[in-house]
Every structure is written in structure tokens, then in C-alpha cells.
Amino acid sequence: MTDTVPASATEPLRDDIRLLGGILGDVVRDQAGDDVFALVEAARVASFRIRRSEMDRAELAGRFASVPTADLVPIVRAFSYFGLLANLAEDLHRERRRAVHVRAGDPPQDSSLAATYAKLDAVQLDPETVADALATALVAPVVTAHPTETRRRTVFDVQTAVTELMRRREHTTDPQVLSALDRDLYRHILTLWQTALIRLARLRISDEIDNGLRYYDMALFAVVPALNTEVRRALRQRWPDAAVLTQPIVRPGTWIGGDRDGNPNVDAAVVTTAVDRACATALDHYLTELAALERDLSMSERTTTITPALRSLADTSGDDNPAHSDEPYRRAVHGIRGRLTASATQLLPDIELPHTVDAERPAYGSPAQLLADLAIVDTSLRHGGGAVIADDRLARL
């Protein structure tokens, strides 16, 4: 990186690595003692000398040949954690450099969405060609049935917290705020130090299922709808008359719990468990988002106009809360939650999900029926001048 990028461009990366490495060093000193910290520092300095060809690996190995194993283990752990923290710093620096290029108006990187749009603009396709190409377009990132990831969820959670703290740190100059953020960084890195990186026992299939589904909550539920929204917006802007994008282009999937030919332990019960847990993960997300949408859509019938279809959806919702009497959107979404609650009860009778409602409503028979009700809300919002509102949480849902 430093061979092709000016040193000034990589200085923020070096600052981040020095900060995180310094906090890790403080944790090592506090937890393992000055002697172990001195050994870690000696190994670190020697590694730089090896990189500069000032000494060879055999000499370094010889220096540690007489060190007790009990003292070597924390050294190995220190370098493992340093590598993990350095990777976080590099990820943050890539974000930083992308933002710099965007602000500077540089040409988009090849294979990015922006570069793809530029190529589409250059060939000047007609709407019929676009509609034909996108009618069956599908990008499906699939979570593998044989994950090699051995890190525990706790480690991922700490990585996420450290990344967010570093982002916040970059955008403040207040000494008190910086001090508080550094204390939080120390706390999370201490948690990392006192947590085993890998498990002692091999993952069971049920663990693999849970680990695969956690990526939906961690990222996919936020990233995939945003990506589909961006693609839909960009394509409709270019070809407003093309009948395209009735379905999301990006739809992730998973093999975990269904790989009958690759894992002899996968049987009908495992497949059922995998499907049920995936179903619960999706319904949990939908119900949570609907509850938030119900709170968001506070518009009064006295201040906006609604469509007849939205009025019908509100009037048949079963929401008899007097406070919602002039809030048709809240009543409509409450009714949608009621029907989805019935669907969840029907599909997963033994699993209790959050944000359900106690309402005598018929279950949805298909995803298309749920989408149809959401479309009624969307159409009415746009009819009443609320397109910006419709393009937010509702569009992602």
C-alpha cells in the first residue's frame, strides 16, 4: 500500500494501528505483567528487523527457546489480537479512502455499482432490453454449509463495538469525549483479551444454523434492502417506463441445515429445525419493523388525504384504540401485524416471537398477500404527498 499511495494518505491508518496496538499493550501489561509485555515488545521489534532483513527467523526463535510455555501463550495471543485489531483499522481506512475519492469526484472503482451505472449509461439500452434482462435477474449470496469460521459470537460483537467506537472517535475533537471513547476501547479490548478466540468443542449443526442466521441480524437485514433500494432507484431513474424490479435482485440464501449429500448428520429433523429457525428469524425481523412502522406513521386523517384502499385496510384492522381513531396508517399497520401474528402462530406454534399483537385476524396465505397490504400503505402515502416517508422504513420492509 505504501509503495503506491503517498505516506500522508496512509498516516490515519498508522495512527489507528498505533492507538489500538497501544491499548492492547496496556491490557497485556495490566493482565499479564511487565515481563510478558517486555517479551511481546521484543518480539514485535524483532519482527520489524526480520522484515528489513536485519535478522533471520532462526535468531528470533532462538531468543524464545528458553521462555516457559506459560509465558509464550500470552505472546501468541497478543499477536493474534493485534492482527485482528489491525484488520479492523484497515477496514476503517478503506472506508476513509472511499469517502475521499467520492468527495474528490474521482471515477468510481471498476465493479462498483457507480461504475456499472456508468457503463449502462454508455451503451444506451432501450427499456424493452432492460426489462427482458432484469425479469429473472437474481444475485444470491449463499452462506456455506461448511463454515470455516471458528471465532465466537462474542469476538464478533467486540469487533463490531470497537469498529463503531473508532468511527465515532474520528469525528470528534472534544478531549472529554475522546477520553470516554478510549476507556470504552480499553474495556472492549480487555473483554477480547479475557475471551478465548476459538471454542474448545466443534460446532454442532444447530450451532452452524444459528451462526449462519446471525449474519442476517448483524448485516443482511440492513444491507440487502438498502442495496435493492439503491439498485431499484438507479434503474428506474434511467428507464422509468421499463417494467422491471418487481422482485428484489439480491436475495441471500443458506445451505446450512440442508446439505444432505455433504453432511451425513443432516436428516429430516435437521432440515425442519433449519427452516423453522430461518422462519423465526425472518418473522422476528418483519414484526419488529412493523411495530416500528406503526410508531412512525402517525399521520392524522385531519392533515393528509388517504386512498379508499388504505381506509378499508384501517377499518378492518381490528385496532379499536381510541387514540388511533384518526390515525389510519397506524390502524392499517396494526392490522398487518395482526395478520402476520396469525401467520407466525400458524407456522411456528411453539415459538414465541416479539412484537406480536392479540387480534383475531386471518393469517396471510402467501408473501404476496403481505406485500399487497404493504403496497396499499405505500400507494396511499404517495397519494398524500408522503413519498419521502414511503421511501424509508416501508420501502426497506
Coordinates of C-alpha atoms in Angstrom, one line a residue, residues 47-352:
S47 CA 9.7 -8.9 13.6
F48 CA 10.4 -5.5 12.1
R49 CA 14.1 -6.4 11.9
I50 CA 13.2 -9.6 10.1
R51 CA 11.1 -7.7 7.6
R52 CA 14.0 -5.4 6.9
S53 CA 16.3 -8.4 6.6
E54 CA 18.4 -7.3 9.6
M55 CA 18.0 -10.7 11.3
D56 CA 16.6 -14.1 10.4
R57 CA 13.8 -16.1 11.8
A58 CA 16.1 -18.7 13.4
E59 CA 17.7 -16.0 15.5
L60 CA 14.3 -14.9 16.8
A61 CA 13.3 -18.5 17.5
G62 CA 16.5 -18.9 19.5
R63 CA 15.7 -15.9 21.7
F64 CA 12.5 -17.5 22.8
A65 CA 13.6 -21.1 23.0
S66 CA 14.1 -21.0 26.8
V67 CA 11.0 -19.0 27.5
P68 CA 8.5 -21.1 29.5
T69 CA 5.4 -22.1 27.6
A70 CA 3.2 -20.3 30.1
D71 CA 4.8 -17.1 29.1
L72 CA 4.7 -17.9 25.4
V73 CA 1.0 -18.4 25.3
P74 CA 0.1 -14.7 26.1
I75 CA 2.7 -13.6 23.5
V76 CA 0.9 -15.7 20.8
R77 CA -2.4 -14.4 22.0
A78 CA -1.2 -10.8 21.9
F79 CA -0.1 -11.1 18.3
S80 CA -3.4 -12.8 17.3
Y81 CA -5.4 -10.0 18.8
F82 CA -3.1 -7.4 17.3
G83 CA -3.7 -8.9 13.9
L84 CA -7.5 -8.8 14.5
L85 CA -7.4 -5.1 15.6
A86 CA -5.1 -4.2 12.7
N87 CA -7.6 -5.7 10.3
L88 CA -10.3 -3.5 11.8
A89 CA -8.1 -0.5 11.3
E90 CA -7.5 -1.5 7.6
D91 CA -11.3 -1.9 7.0
L92 CA -11.9 1.6 8.5
H93 CA -9.1 3.0 6.3
R94 CA -10.7 1.6 3.2
E95 CA -14.0 3.3 4.2
R96 CA -12.0 6.5 4.7
R97 CA -10.2 6.3 1.3
R98 CA -13.5 5.6 -0.5
A99 CA -15.1 8.7 1.0
V100 CA -12.0 10.7 0.0
H101 CA -12.3 9.5 -3.6
V102 CA -16.1 10.2 -3.7
R103 CA -15.6 13.8 -2.3
A104 CA -12.9 14.4 -4.9
G105 CA -15.1 13.3 -7.7
D106 CA -12.7 10.5 -8.8
P107 CA -14.0 8.0 -11.3
P108 CA -15.8 5.1 -9.5
Q109 CA -13.8 1.9 -8.9
D110 CA -14.5 -0.8 -11.5
S111 CA -17.0 -3.4 -10.4
S112 CA -18.7 -0.9 -8.1
L113 CA -22.4 0.0 -8.6
A114 CA -21.5 3.5 -9.7
A115 CA -19.1 2.1 -12.4
T116 CA -21.8 -0.3 -13.5
Y117 CA -24.3 2.5 -13.9
A118 CA -21.8 4.5 -16.0
K119 CA -21.3 1.5 -18.3
L120 CA -25.1 1.1 -18.6
D121 CA -25.4 4.8 -19.5
A122 CA -22.7 4.5 -22.2
V123 CA -24.5 1.7 -24.1
Q124 CA -27.9 3.5 -24.1
L125 CA -30.1 0.5 -23.7
D126 CA -33.8 0.7 -24.6
P127 CA -36.4 -0.1 -21.9
E128 CA -37.5 -3.4 -23.5
T129 CA -33.9 -4.8 -23.4
V130 CA -33.6 -3.7 -19.8
A131 CA -37.0 -5.3 -18.8
D132 CA -36.1 -8.5 -20.5
A133 CA -32.6 -8.7 -18.8
L134 CA -34.0 -7.9 -15.4
A135 CA -37.1 -10.1 -15.5
T136 CA -35.2 -13.0 -14.0
A137 CA -32.2 -11.2 -12.6
L138 CA -31.0 -12.7 -9.3
V139 CA -27.9 -12.3 -7.1
A140 CA -27.9 -14.8 -4.3
P141 CA -25.0 -14.8 -1.8
V142 CA -25.3 -18.1 -0.1
V143 CA -24.0 -18.9 3.4
T144 CA -21.9 -22.1 3.1
A145 CA -22.9 -25.3 4.7
H146 CA -19.4 -25.9 5.9
P147 CA -18.2 -22.7 7.6
T148 CA -14.5 -22.4 8.5
E149 CA -15.1 -19.6 10.9
T150 CA -14.3 -20.7 14.4
R151 CA -14.4 -17.4 16.2
R152 CA -17.2 -17.0 18.8
R153 CA -20.0 -14.5 18.5
T154 CA -18.6 -12.6 21.5
V155 CA -15.5 -11.9 19.5
F156 CA -17.6 -10.6 16.6
D157 CA -19.6 -8.4 18.9
V158 CA -16.4 -6.9 20.3
Q159 CA -15.1 -6.3 16.8
T160 CA -18.3 -4.5 15.9
A161 CA -18.2 -2.4 19.0
V162 CA -14.5 -1.4 18.5
T163 CA -15.2 -0.5 14.9
E164 CA -18.1 1.8 15.9
L165 CA -16.1 3.4 18.6
M166 CA -13.2 4.1 16.2
R167 CA -15.7 5.7 13.7
R168 CA -17.0 7.9 16.5
R169 CA -13.5 8.8 17.6
E170 CA -12.6 10.0 14.1
H171 CA -15.4 12.6 14.1
T172 CA -14.7 14.3 17.5
T173 CA -12.0 16.6 18.9
D174 CA -13.5 17.0 22.3
P175 CA -10.9 15.8 24.9
Q176 CA -13.5 14.5 27.3
V177 CA -15.4 12.6 24.6
L178 CA -12.1 11.2 23.3
S179 CA -11.1 10.1 26.8
A180 CA -14.5 8.4 27.3
L181 CA -14.2 6.6 23.9
D182 CA -10.7 5.4 24.8
R183 CA -12.0 4.0 28.1
D184 CA -14.6 2.1 26.1
L185 CA -12.0 0.8 23.7
Y186 CA -9.9 -0.4 26.6
R187 CA -13.0 -2.1 28.1
H188 CA -13.8 -3.9 24.9
I189 CA -10.2 -4.9 24.2
L190 CA -9.9 -6.2 27.8
T191 CA -13.0 -8.3 27.1
L192 CA -11.4 -9.6 24.0
W193 CA -8.2 -10.5 25.9
Q194 CA -10.2 -12.4 28.5
T195 CA -12.3 -14.2 25.9
A196 CA -11.0 -17.3 24.2
L197 CA -10.7 -16.7 20.4
I198 CA -11.9 -20.2 19.5
R199 CA -14.2 -22.8 21.0
L200 CA -13.0 -25.9 22.7
A201 CA -15.7 -28.0 21.1
R202 CA -16.6 -28.4 17.5
L203 CA -19.7 -26.8 16.2
R204 CA -22.8 -28.8 16.0
I205 CA -25.2 -28.4 13.1
S206 CA -27.6 -26.5 15.3
D207 CA -24.7 -24.1 16.1
E208 CA -23.9 -23.7 12.5
I209 CA -27.5 -22.8 11.8
D210 CA -27.6 -20.2 14.5
N211 CA -24.2 -18.8 13.4
G212 CA -25.3 -18.5 9.8
L213 CA -28.6 -16.8 10.7
R214 CA -26.8 -14.3 12.9
Y215 CA -25.4 -12.6 9.8
Y216 CA -29.0 -11.6 8.9
D217 CA -29.3 -9.6 12.1
M218 CA -25.7 -8.3 12.0
A219 CA -25.8 -7.1 8.4
L220 CA -28.0 -8.6 5.8
F221 CA -31.3 -7.2 7.1
A222 CA -29.8 -3.7 6.9
V223 CA -27.6 -4.0 3.8
V224 CA -29.6 -6.1 1.4
P225 CA -32.8 -3.9 1.5
A226 CA -30.6 -0.8 1.2
L227 CA -28.8 -2.3 -1.8
N228 CA -32.0 -3.4 -3.5
T229 CA -33.5 0.1 -2.9
E230 CA -30.4 1.8 -4.4
V231 CA -30.4 -0.5 -7.5
R232 CA -34.2 0.0 -8.0
R233 CA -33.8 3.8 -7.7
A234 CA -30.9 3.9 -10.1
L235 CA -32.6 1.7 -12.8
R236 CA -36.0 3.4 -12.5
Q237 CA -34.2 6.8 -12.9
R238 CA -32.7 5.6 -16.2
W239 CA -35.7 3.6 -17.5
P240 CA -38.9 4.9 -15.8
D241 CA -41.1 3.1 -18.4
A242 CA -39.4 -0.3 -18.1
A243 CA -41.5 -3.0 -16.2
V244 CA -38.6 -4.1 -14.0
L245 CA -37.7 -4.9 -10.5
T246 CA -41.0 -6.4 -9.2
Q247 CA -38.8 -8.6 -7.1
P248 CA -35.5 -7.8 -5.2
I249 CA -32.4 -8.5 -7.3
V250 CA -30.3 -9.5 -4.3
R251 CA -31.8 -12.3 -2.2
P252 CA -29.4 -14.2 0.2
G253 CA -29.7 -17.8 1.0
T254 CA -28.1 -20.6 3.0
W255 CA -27.1 -24.2 2.6
I256 CA -26.8 -24.8 6.4
G257 CA -29.0 -27.5 7.7
G258 CA -30.0 -28.7 4.2
D259 CA -26.8 -30.2 2.8
R260 CA -27.9 -33.9 2.7
D261 CA -25.1 -35.1 0.4
G262 CA -22.3 -33.3 2.2
N263 CA -23.1 -33.9 5.8
P264 CA -24.3 -37.4 6.9
N265 CA -25.7 -35.8 10.1
V266 CA -28.3 -33.8 8.2
D267 CA -31.6 -35.6 8.3
A268 CA -35.3 -34.6 8.1
A269 CA -35.3 -33.3 11.6
V270 CA -32.3 -31.1 11.0
V271 CA -33.9 -29.6 7.8
T272 CA -37.1 -28.9 9.8
T273 CA -35.1 -27.2 12.5
A274 CA -33.1 -25.1 10.0
V275 CA -36.3 -24.0 8.2
D276 CA -38.1 -23.2 11.5
R277 CA -35.2 -21.1 12.8
A278 CA -34.9 -19.2 9.5
C279 CA -38.6 -18.6 9.5
A280 CA -38.4 -17.3 13.1
T281 CA -35.5 -15.0 12.2
A282 CA -37.4 -13.5 9.3
L283 CA -40.7 -13.2 11.1
D284 CA -39.0 -11.6 14.1
H285 CA -37.5 -9.0 11.8
Y286 CA -40.8 -8.3 10.0
L287 CA -42.8 -8.0 13.2
T288 CA -40.1 -5.7 14.7
E289 CA -40.1 -3.5 11.7
L290 CA -43.9 -3.4 11.5
A291 CA -44.0 -2.3 15.2
A292 CA -41.6 0.5 14.4
L293 CA -43.5 1.4 11.3
E294 CA -46.7 1.6 13.3
R295 CA -45.0 4.1 15.6
D296 CA -43.6 6.1 12.6
L297 CA -46.8 6.5 10.7
S298 CA -48.5 8.9 13.0
M299 CA -50.2 10.9 10.2
S300 CA -53.7 12.1 11.0
E301 CA -56.7 11.9 8.7
R302 CA -57.2 15.6 9.5
T303 CA -53.9 16.6 8.0
T304 CA -53.5 14.3 5.0
T305 CA -55.5 12.5 2.3
I306 CA -55.7 8.7 2.1
T307 CA -56.8 6.3 -0.6
P308 CA -60.1 4.2 -0.2
A309 CA -58.0 1.0 -0.1
L310 CA -56.0 2.4 2.9
R311 CA -59.2 3.4 4.6
S312 CA -60.6 -0.2 4.1
L313 CA -57.4 -1.7 5.5
A314 CA -57.6 0.6 8.5
D315 CA -61.3 -0.1 9.2
T316 CA -60.8 -3.8 9.1
S317 CA -57.7 -3.9 11.2
G318 CA -59.3 -4.7 14.5
D319 CA -57.5 -1.8 16.1
D320 CA -60.1 -0.3 18.5
N321 CA -57.6 2.0 20.4
P322 CA -59.5 5.4 20.7
A323 CA -56.1 7.2 20.4
H324 CA -55.8 5.9 16.9
S325 CA -59.3 6.8 15.7
D326 CA -58.0 9.5 13.3
E327 CA -54.6 7.7 12.5
P328 CA -55.5 5.4 9.7
Y329 CA -51.9 4.4 8.9
R330 CA -51.3 3.2 12.4
R331 CA -54.6 1.2 12.4
A332 CA -53.7 -0.3 9.0
V333 CA -50.2 -1.4 10.1
H334 CA -51.6 -2.7 13.3
G335 CA -53.9 -4.9 11.3
I336 CA -51.0 -6.1 9.1
R337 CA -49.2 -7.0 12.4
G338 CA -52.3 -8.9 13.5
R339 CA -52.4 -11.0 10.3
L340 CA -48.6 -11.6 10.5
T341 CA -49.0 -12.7 14.1
A342 CA -51.6 -15.2 13.0
S343 CA -49.2 -16.4 10.3
A344 CA -46.4 -16.8 12.9
T345 CA -48.7 -18.7 15.2
Q346 CA -49.7 -21.0 12.3
L347 CA -46.1 -21.6 11.1
L348 CA -44.3 -21.7 14.4
P349 CA -46.9 -22.7 17.1
D350 CA -44.1 -23.5 19.7
I351 CA -42.0 -20.4 19.2
E352 CA -42.9 -17.1 20.9

